[in-house]
Amino acid sequence: MANDKPNINLTLASLEAEVSKPEPFVLALKGGKRVTFPDIFDMPADEADAFLDDIRSGGDFRFLEKWLSEADFEAYKAAKIPLRVHMAIVQRVMAYYEGTIGKPGEGNASES
């Protein structure tokens, strides 16, 4: 009789142990305060995708309020960061995450 069970090529447990886990993005504010952006690598994939979509759309304060902890969001607001610096921070955060997972449309699927 033939083996009715398919061979298992990969288990989730072995893959989770194998893949590296980059650190979340941390911004040091004046006065020793820190703002930690979400650890997208520990989020469910659909939430991480939503985070990346939100930051790519401009990363305004609604983005920060949605994705930062309440304490981190309040610390960020209290820092009174000028718009030009805020936009540079958003660009750096986006570049950090894209550096670890790649930019949209630049994966193997888009190669010809």
Coordinates of C-alpha atoms in Angstrom, one line a residue:
M1 CA 0.0 0.0 0.0
A2 CA 1.3 3.5 -0.9
N3 CA 2.1 6.0 1.7
D4 CA -0.9 8.3 2.1
K5 CA 0.9 11.0 4.0
P6 CA 2.8 13.6 1.9
N7 CA 6.4 14.3 2.8
I8 CA 6.8 17.5 4.9
N9 CA 9.4 19.8 3.4
L10 CA 9.2 22.5 6.0
T11 CA 7.7 23.2 9.4
L12 CA 6.7 26.5 10.7
A13 CA 8.7 25.8 13.9
S14 CA 11.9 25.1 12.0
L15 CA 11.5 28.2 9.8
E16 CA 10.8 30.5 12.8
A17 CA 14.0 29.2 14.4
E18 CA 16.0 29.7 11.2
V19 CA 15.1 33.3 10.1
S20 CA 16.8 36.3 11.6
K21 CA 14.8 38.9 13.4
P22 CA 15.9 42.5 12.9
E23 CA 15.3 44.9 15.7
P24 CA 12.5 47.5 15.5
F25 CA 13.4 51.1 14.7
V26 CA 14.1 53.2 17.8
L27 CA 14.4 57.0 17.7
A28 CA 16.2 58.7 20.5
L29 CA 14.6 62.1 21.4
K30 CA 16.2 64.9 23.4
G31 CA 16.3 64.3 27.1
G32 CA 17.0 60.6 26.8
K33 CA 13.5 59.6 25.8
R34 CA 13.0 56.9 23.1
V35 CA 10.3 56.2 20.6
T36 CA 10.1 52.6 19.4
F37 CA 8.3 51.9 16.2
P38 CA 6.4 48.7 15.9
D39 CA 8.3 45.4 15.5
I40 CA 6.7 44.5 12.2
F41 CA 8.6 41.2 12.2
D42 CA 6.6 40.0 15.2
M43 CA 3.3 41.3 13.7
P44 CA 0.9 39.1 11.8
A45 CA 1.7 39.6 8.1
D46 CA -1.5 41.5 7.3
E47 CA -0.9 44.0 10.1
A48 CA 2.8 44.5 9.0
D49 CA 1.6 45.1 5.5
A50 CA -0.9 47.7 6.7
F51 CA 1.9 49.4 8.7
L52 CA 4.1 49.6 5.6
D53 CA 1.2 50.9 3.5
D54 CA 0.5 53.6 6.1
I55 CA 4.1 54.7 6.3
R56 CA 4.5 54.8 2.5
S57 CA 1.5 57.1 2.3
G58 CA 3.4 59.8 4.0
G59 CA 3.5 58.9 7.7
D60 CA 1.5 61.8 9.1
F61 CA 0.5 62.1 12.7
R62 CA -2.5 59.7 12.2
F63 CA 0.0 57.1 11.2
L64 CA 2.1 57.7 14.4
E65 CA -1.0 57.7 16.7
K66 CA -2.2 54.4 15.1
W67 CA 1.1 52.5 15.3
L68 CA 3.1 53.9 18.2
S69 CA 2.3 53.1 21.8
E70 CA 0.4 55.8 23.6
A71 CA 3.4 56.8 25.6
D72 CA 5.7 56.9 22.6
F73 CA 3.2 58.9 20.6
E74 CA 2.9 61.4 23.5
A75 CA 6.7 61.7 23.8
Y76 CA 7.0 62.3 20.0
K77 CA 4.3 65.0 20.1
A78 CA 5.9 66.6 23.2
A79 CA 9.2 66.8 21.4
K80 CA 7.7 69.5 19.1
I81 CA 9.6 68.2 16.1
P82 CA 9.6 70.6 13.1
L83 CA 7.9 69.3 9.9
R84 CA 11.2 69.1 7.9
V85 CA 12.7 66.9 10.7
H86 CA 9.5 64.8 11.0
M87 CA 9.5 64.1 7.3
A88 CA 13.2 63.1 7.5
I89 CA 12.4 60.7 10.4
V90 CA 9.5 59.1 8.4
Q91 CA 11.8 58.6 5.4
R92 CA 14.5 57.0 7.7
V93 CA 11.9 54.7 9.3
M94 CA 10.6 53.7 5.9
A95 CA 14.2 53.2 4.5
Y96 CA 15.0 51.0 7.6
Y97 CA 12.1 48.7 7.1
E98 CA 12.5 48.6 3.3
G99 CA 16.2 47.7 3.9
T100 CA 15.2 44.7 5.8
I101 CA 12.2 43.5 3.7
G102 CA 12.8 45.2 0.3
K103 CA 10.8 47.8 -1.5
P104 CA 7.4 46.9 -3.0
G105 CA 7.7 45.6 -6.5
E106 CA 11.4 44.8 -6.3
G107 CA 11.2 41.2 -5.2
N108 CA 11.7 38.1 -7.3
A109 CA 8.1 38.3 -8.7
S110 CA 8.9 41.5 -10.6
E111 CA 12.1 40.2 -12.3
S112 CA 11.9 39.4 -16.0

